[in-house]
Amino acid sequence: MTDKTMSADEAVGRLASGMTLGIGGWGSRRKPMALVRALLRTEITDLTVVSYGGPDVGMLAAAGRIRRLVAPFATLDSIPLEPHFRAARERGAFELTELDEAMFMWGLHAAANRLPFLPVRAALGSDVLRVNPQLRTVTSPYEDGEEFVAAPALRLDAALVHVNRADRLGNGQYLGPDPYFDDLFCEAADAAYLSCEQVVETAELTKDAAPQTLLVSRHSVTGVVEAPNGAHFTSCAPDHGRDEAFQKLYATTPWAEFAGRFLSGPGEHAYQSAVRAWHEEQK
């Protein structure tokens, strides 16, 4: 079996401008931020980003890397609306396809199963159809004749996700309270890059945890990146909670100033060092 471990820079080096990129996690929870930061160190742009949006969307939008965003929301959880996303959207920096949360999930399911769409009741009677005139409805071919929204497949060129542990083969394990659909992002993509808090031997994955925690299967993973604290400043329970103080700093600091201080270094080590230095200043 193939050892799929690689660095964050090697993973994003396989991406290209113009791609449709799915990013796992939810809001400000278990986002693959080390991979997002590595992406920001490249010149890749013109992306269609598909995400339950959080600071991944905010940073990429602020940096001008997004051409089109497909999302049901963009939030920092404890801060309801992602401020850098909002600022970029208000200045018309990218196109937005806003879907209902359930439609978004079924779009991932459709893509994972290589279907063009899946029927869903979500969005019927709402403004989702009004603001997305390209969406279509379908009628059940059976006696009920019920009308559904045809949730289009969210097919991805690549996906980025973060979990607690993984092995070198690409089996990924979550140990927190929610899987956040990361398995669907991987299965909906042509290539998936999985970052994790720790790479362990395969047998260690089920030594102290149930098999059901093996969220991501190796067949859907292209590369594995060991990235301790790689979800920072989002949470990655039970390994670490959200860094609320640093998130507040991110949310209230102009993008150029924030990026200049924390994202201008040569790699992830420089970012983590800058964060530790900032925390020391606050004591």
XYZ file of C-alpha atoms in Angstrom:
283
model
C 0.000 0.000 0.000
C 1.106 3.547 -0.768
C 2.532 5.939 1.807
C 0.597 9.146 1.052
C 2.293 11.484 3.514
C 3.467 14.827 2.188
C 3.971 18.396 3.368
C 1.284 21.068 3.233
C 3.232 22.876 0.520
C 3.484 19.674 -1.512
C -0.268 19.161 -1.204
C -1.241 22.646 -2.374
C 1.433 22.403 -5.058
C -0.886 19.935 -6.760
C -3.659 22.509 -6.981
C -4.073 25.029 -9.785
C -5.818 28.301 -10.516
C -9.386 27.927 -11.740
C -10.115 24.768 -9.772
C -13.282 23.988 -7.835
C -12.033 23.457 -4.288
C -14.037 21.948 -1.444
C -13.000 22.771 2.132
C -14.279 20.640 5.006
C -15.154 21.555 8.562
C -18.017 23.787 9.645
C -17.873 27.495 10.411
C -14.975 27.916 12.826
C -14.724 24.217 13.640
C -12.082 21.776 12.429
C -11.093 23.730 9.368
C -7.925 22.662 7.482
C -6.295 25.996 8.176
C -2.677 24.840 7.765
C -3.592 23.831 4.205
C -5.440 27.115 3.650
C -2.407 29.036 4.873
C -0.188 26.997 2.545
C -2.564 27.848 -0.296
C -2.246 31.540 0.556
C 1.542 31.234 0.144
C 1.026 30.299 -3.520
C -0.178 32.398 -6.458
C -3.230 30.167 -7.013
C -6.365 32.184 -7.693
C -9.675 32.227 -9.601
C -11.054 29.468 -7.370
C -14.585 28.232 -6.989
C -14.736 27.440 -3.277
C -17.350 25.046 -1.865
C -17.577 25.226 1.922
C -19.659 25.433 5.057
C -17.812 28.690 5.346
C -15.587 29.926 8.138
C -12.214 31.663 8.251
C -11.108 29.537 5.289
C -13.568 31.479 3.162
C -12.775 34.768 4.911
C -9.037 34.523 4.316
C -9.271 33.366 0.711
C -11.863 36.040 -0.053
C -9.813 38.785 1.588
C -6.744 37.679 -0.382
C -8.666 37.853 -3.661
C -8.387 34.147 -4.448
C -12.096 33.359 -4.890
C -13.955 33.822 -8.148
C -17.138 32.125 -6.951
C -18.256 30.868 -3.557
C -20.820 28.099 -3.068
C -21.922 28.066 0.577
C -24.913 28.089 2.912
C -23.186 30.563 5.264
C -19.840 32.041 6.338
C -19.498 32.301 10.111
C -16.982 32.254 12.929
C -19.642 30.705 15.225
C -19.034 32.933 18.263
C -18.923 35.817 15.754
C -22.052 35.247 13.652
C -20.918 36.671 10.295
C -17.366 36.190 9.003
C -16.166 39.821 8.717
C -13.566 39.413 5.970
C -16.065 37.441 3.875
C -18.606 40.202 4.406
C -16.182 42.947 3.415
C -15.142 41.118 0.238
C -18.745 40.360 -0.677
C -19.843 43.956 -0.086
C -17.222 45.198 -2.532
C -18.320 42.613 -5.110
C -15.066 40.664 -5.035
C -16.630 37.321 -5.981
C -19.816 35.633 -7.150
C -21.963 33.865 -4.559
C -24.209 30.826 -4.870
C -26.032 30.619 -1.556
C -27.692 27.268 -0.893
C -29.772 25.863 1.921
C -27.651 23.735 4.300
C -29.531 20.563 3.361
C -29.287 21.305 -0.360
C -25.556 21.762 0.083
C -25.270 18.388 1.832
C -27.301 16.620 -0.853
C -25.158 18.285 -3.513
C -22.121 16.653 -1.904
C -23.973 13.331 -1.702
C -24.849 13.571 -5.388
C -21.257 14.292 -6.344
C -19.946 11.500 -4.104
C -22.275 9.073 -5.865
C -21.493 10.529 -9.332
C -25.085 11.621 -9.850
C -26.031 14.892 -11.571
C -28.468 15.864 -8.795
C -30.578 14.545 -5.943
C -34.186 15.525 -5.193
C -34.730 17.423 -1.958
C -37.606 19.269 -0.290
C -35.296 21.882 1.181
C -35.635 25.343 -0.400
C -39.222 24.857 -1.549
C -41.204 27.912 -0.546
C -38.068 29.890 0.257
C -36.041 32.607 -1.454
C -33.286 30.121 -2.335
C -34.993 29.483 -5.678
C -35.468 33.197 -6.243
C -31.818 34.104 -5.707
C -30.637 31.044 -7.651
C -32.744 31.107 -10.830
C -30.502 28.434 -12.363
C -31.929 25.825 -9.956
C -34.551 23.459 -11.323
C -37.356 21.362 -9.878
C -38.297 17.795 -10.746
C -41.547 15.878 -10.412
C -41.713 12.423 -8.880
C -42.412 9.800 -11.587
C -44.554 7.859 -9.106
C -48.204 8.237 -8.124
C -47.530 10.957 -5.572
C -46.368 13.363 -8.315
C -44.572 15.471 -5.707
C -42.336 18.333 -6.782
C -38.765 18.527 -5.492
C -35.810 20.811 -5.909
C -33.083 19.133 -7.978
C -30.028 19.831 -5.800
C -27.123 19.892 -8.284
C -24.034 17.801 -7.633
C -21.190 19.780 -6.058
C -18.412 18.099 -8.000
C -14.938 19.084 -6.786
C -11.540 19.094 -8.455
C -9.932 18.845 -5.020
C -10.872 18.839 -1.343
C -9.044 19.914 1.816
C -10.101 18.485 5.194
C -8.654 18.223 8.708
C -9.186 15.428 11.248
C -7.678 14.368 14.559
C -5.638 11.383 13.429
C -4.735 9.550 10.241
C -2.436 6.803 9.071
C 0.014 7.032 6.189
C -2.418 5.298 3.858
C -5.074 7.995 4.108
C -7.505 6.589 6.678
C -8.714 9.587 8.683
C -10.261 9.586 12.148
C -12.322 12.195 13.944
C -12.549 12.100 17.735
C -14.803 15.092 18.314
C -18.595 15.410 18.469
C -19.358 15.880 14.764
C -17.987 14.612 11.419
C -18.979 17.829 9.564
C -19.409 15.903 6.248
C -15.655 15.712 5.634
C -16.073 12.234 4.148
C -18.468 13.626 1.546
C -16.020 16.367 0.563
C -13.343 13.729 -0.052
C -15.658 11.422 -1.987
C -17.009 14.297 -4.099
C -13.488 15.289 -5.217
C -11.082 14.045 -7.840
C -8.266 14.506 -5.299
C -8.455 14.964 -1.531
C -5.769 16.187 0.863
C -6.201 15.261 4.498
C -4.368 17.127 7.247
C -4.382 15.776 10.779
C -3.149 16.533 14.263
C -1.138 13.312 14.296
C -0.132 10.531 11.912
C -0.239 7.133 13.656
C 0.100 3.489 12.697
C -3.081 1.953 11.288
C -3.573 -0.341 14.295
C -3.486 2.672 16.629
C -6.599 4.162 15.031
C -8.913 1.612 16.648
C -6.886 0.815 19.754
C -8.766 3.303 21.931
C -11.572 4.431 19.625
C -14.519 2.780 17.878
C -14.288 1.853 14.176
C -17.111 4.332 13.508
C -14.666 7.154 14.145
C -12.802 6.230 10.947
C -14.570 8.895 8.971
C -12.405 9.122 5.867
C -11.360 6.047 3.906
C -8.013 5.747 2.175
C -9.627 5.113 -1.203
C -10.778 8.745 -1.324
C -7.541 10.374 -0.080
C -4.657 11.516 -2.280
C -2.328 12.960 0.351
C -1.879 13.020 4.136
C -0.311 16.003 5.919
C 0.672 15.852 9.576
C -0.162 19.312 10.922
C -0.272 19.627 14.726
C -2.535 22.536 15.656
C -3.296 22.682 11.940
C -6.893 23.759 12.476
C -5.874 26.863 14.453
C -7.569 29.167 15.239
C -10.655 26.992 14.722
C -11.437 24.161 17.111
C -10.388 20.545 16.731
C -12.010 18.783 19.679
C -10.801 17.051 21.730
C -7.259 18.095 20.777
C -7.881 21.817 21.228
C -10.689 24.311 21.429
C -11.141 27.431 19.359
C -8.610 30.166 20.111
C -11.263 32.779 20.840
C -8.824 35.575 21.673
C -6.915 35.109 18.440
C -10.117 34.742 16.450
C -11.270 38.102 17.826
C -7.960 39.607 16.734
C -8.451 38.165 13.233
C -12.011 39.464 13.048
C -11.150 43.009 14.139
C -7.854 43.537 12.308
C -7.645 44.872 8.728
C -6.701 42.030 6.421
C -3.430 43.510 5.165
C -2.253 44.083 8.725
C -3.243 40.591 9.873
C -1.697 38.885 6.837
C 1.473 40.928 7.134
C 2.036 39.906 10.726
C 0.891 36.292 10.724
C 0.894 34.996 7.150
C 4.002 36.533 5.600
C 6.439 33.930 6.970
C 7.903 31.117 4.866
C 5.796 28.306 6.293
C 3.472 26.948 8.971
C 6.196 27.085 11.624
C 6.466 30.849 11.125
C 2.697 31.223 11.606
C 2.624 29.141 14.784
C 5.615 31.079 16.161
C 3.918 34.410 15.415
C 0.764 33.235 17.193
C 2.718 32.156 20.277
C 4.521 35.505 20.312
C 1.203 37.355 20.165
C -0.185 35.344 23.075
C 2.941 36.125 25.092
C 2.372 39.835 24.438
C -1.158 39.556 25.862
C 0.013 38.218 29.230
